[in-house]
Coordinates of C-alpha atoms in Angstrom, one line a residue:
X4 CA 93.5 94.8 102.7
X5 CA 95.6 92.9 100.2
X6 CA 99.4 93.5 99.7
X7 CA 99.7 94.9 95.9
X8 CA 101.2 91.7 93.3
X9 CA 102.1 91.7 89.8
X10 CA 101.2 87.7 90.3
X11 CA 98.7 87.5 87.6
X12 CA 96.4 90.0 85.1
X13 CA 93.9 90.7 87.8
X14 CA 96.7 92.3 90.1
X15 CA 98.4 93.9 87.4
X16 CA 95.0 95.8 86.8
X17 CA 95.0 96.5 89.8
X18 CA 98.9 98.1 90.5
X19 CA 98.0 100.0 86.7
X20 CA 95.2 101.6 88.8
X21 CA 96.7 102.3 91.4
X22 CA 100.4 103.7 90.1
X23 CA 100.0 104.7 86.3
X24 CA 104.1 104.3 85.7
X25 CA 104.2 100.7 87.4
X26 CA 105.6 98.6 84.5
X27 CA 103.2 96.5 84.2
X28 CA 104.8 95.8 80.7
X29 CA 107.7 93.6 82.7
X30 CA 105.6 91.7 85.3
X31 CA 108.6 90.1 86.9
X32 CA 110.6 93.3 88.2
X33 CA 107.1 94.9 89.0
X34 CA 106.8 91.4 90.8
X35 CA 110.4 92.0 92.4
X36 CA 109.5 95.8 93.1
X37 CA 106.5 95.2 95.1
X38 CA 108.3 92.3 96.7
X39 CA 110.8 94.2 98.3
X40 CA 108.9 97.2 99.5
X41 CA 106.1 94.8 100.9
X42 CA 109.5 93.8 102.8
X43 CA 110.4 96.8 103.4
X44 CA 107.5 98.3 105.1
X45 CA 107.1 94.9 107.1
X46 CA 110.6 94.8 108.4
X47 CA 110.3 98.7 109.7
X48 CA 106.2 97.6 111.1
X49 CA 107.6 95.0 113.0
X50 CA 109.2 96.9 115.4
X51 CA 106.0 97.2 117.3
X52 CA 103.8 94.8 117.8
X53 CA 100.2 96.6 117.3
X54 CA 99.1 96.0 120.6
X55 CA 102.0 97.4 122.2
X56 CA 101.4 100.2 120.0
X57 CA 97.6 100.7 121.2
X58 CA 98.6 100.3 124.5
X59 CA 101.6 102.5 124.4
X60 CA 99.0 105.2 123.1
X61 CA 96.2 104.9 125.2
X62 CA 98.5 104.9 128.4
X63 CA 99.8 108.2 126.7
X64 CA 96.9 109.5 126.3
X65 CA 95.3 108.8 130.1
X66 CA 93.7 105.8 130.3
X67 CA 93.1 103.4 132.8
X68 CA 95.0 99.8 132.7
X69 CA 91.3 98.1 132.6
X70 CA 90.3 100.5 130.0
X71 CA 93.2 99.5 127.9
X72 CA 92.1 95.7 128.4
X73 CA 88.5 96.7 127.3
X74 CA 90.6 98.7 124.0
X75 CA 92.1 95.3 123.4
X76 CA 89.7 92.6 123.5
X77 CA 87.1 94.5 121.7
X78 CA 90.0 94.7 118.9
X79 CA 90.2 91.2 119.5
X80 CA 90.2 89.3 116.0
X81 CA 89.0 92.4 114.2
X82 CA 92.6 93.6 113.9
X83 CA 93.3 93.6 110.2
X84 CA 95.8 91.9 108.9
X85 CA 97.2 94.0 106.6
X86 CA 96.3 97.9 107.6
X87 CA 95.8 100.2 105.0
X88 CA 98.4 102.0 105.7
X89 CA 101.0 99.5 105.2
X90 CA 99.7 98.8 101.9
X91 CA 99.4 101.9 100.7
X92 CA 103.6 102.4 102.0
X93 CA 104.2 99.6 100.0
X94 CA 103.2 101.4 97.1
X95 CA 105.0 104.4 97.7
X96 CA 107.8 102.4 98.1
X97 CA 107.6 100.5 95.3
X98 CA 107.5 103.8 93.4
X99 CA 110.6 105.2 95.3
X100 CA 112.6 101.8 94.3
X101 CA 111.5 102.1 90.5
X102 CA 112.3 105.9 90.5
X103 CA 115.6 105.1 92.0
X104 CA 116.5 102.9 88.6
X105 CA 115.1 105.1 86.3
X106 CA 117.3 108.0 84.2
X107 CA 119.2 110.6 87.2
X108 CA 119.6 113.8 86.1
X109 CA 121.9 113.5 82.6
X110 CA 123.2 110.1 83.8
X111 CA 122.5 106.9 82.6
X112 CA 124.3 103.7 83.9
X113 CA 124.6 100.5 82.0
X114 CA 122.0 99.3 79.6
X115 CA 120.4 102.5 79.9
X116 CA 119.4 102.3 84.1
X117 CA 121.0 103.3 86.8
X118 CA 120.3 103.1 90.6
X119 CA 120.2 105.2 93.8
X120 CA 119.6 103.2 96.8
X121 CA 116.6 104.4 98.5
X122 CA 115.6 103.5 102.0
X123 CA 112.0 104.1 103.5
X124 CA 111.8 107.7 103.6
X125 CA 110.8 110.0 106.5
X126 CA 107.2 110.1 104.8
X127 CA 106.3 106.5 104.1
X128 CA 108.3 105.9 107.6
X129 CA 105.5 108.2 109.0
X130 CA 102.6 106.4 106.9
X131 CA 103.7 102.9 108.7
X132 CA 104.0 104.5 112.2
X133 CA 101.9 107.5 112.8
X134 CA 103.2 109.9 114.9
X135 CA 100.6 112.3 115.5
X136 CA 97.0 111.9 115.3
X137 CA 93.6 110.5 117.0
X138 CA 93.5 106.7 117.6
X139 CA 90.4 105.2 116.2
X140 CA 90.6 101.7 118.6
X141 CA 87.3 101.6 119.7

């Protein structure tokens, strides 16, 4: 799956479609926006490296070390890139920084914006790194 851009008209279709109050009108902050939550949700992924997350889980969950190896190499190059997940983060977070400048409560800053600093929250925290659920590995 492809990171969300504001790079040219094709991907700001596509962020329109996908987040109806992206503004799409400036392409360079949307272009800045989307820049720093891709980094965002990279810097908090990269924690783990997805094997050592597969692993981790399967051990967790019961299975043998050679059934783990099996898990792995059947991934093998099959791995996506980019999960869906982290895209789909990006966006939320991308909507969390934009939502941060926008008008808080019945105060505006400077030129008419103003900014609350928001980290990734528990929820898009959650949408990189699932804590709960079924692995689908195999």
């Amino acid at each position: 799956m492809q990171w969300y851009s504001a790079s040219d008209q094709a991907s700001l279709d596509r962020i329109e479609d996908a987040w109806s109050d992206a503004p799409v009108d400036n392409p360079e902050l949307c272009e800045m926006l989307l820049d720093v939550a891709r980094g965002d949700v990279v810097f908090y992924a990269e924690a783990e490296d997805p094997n050592e997350q597969i692993t981790e889980l399967l051990t967790l969950l019961g299975y043998s070390d050679e059934a783990i190896a099996a898990a792995l190499a059947a991934l093998g190059e099959d791995v996506p890139e980019t999960p869906p997940r982290y895209v789909f983060a990006q966006l939320q977070q991308a909507k969390n920084l934009y939502n941060a400048g926008r008008i808080v409560g019945n105060q505006v800053g400077g030129d008419g914006f103003s900014f609350v600093p928001r980290p990734l929250s528990k929820e898009i925290q959650k949408i990189i790194r699932p804590q709960s659920g079924v692995a689908h590995v195999l």
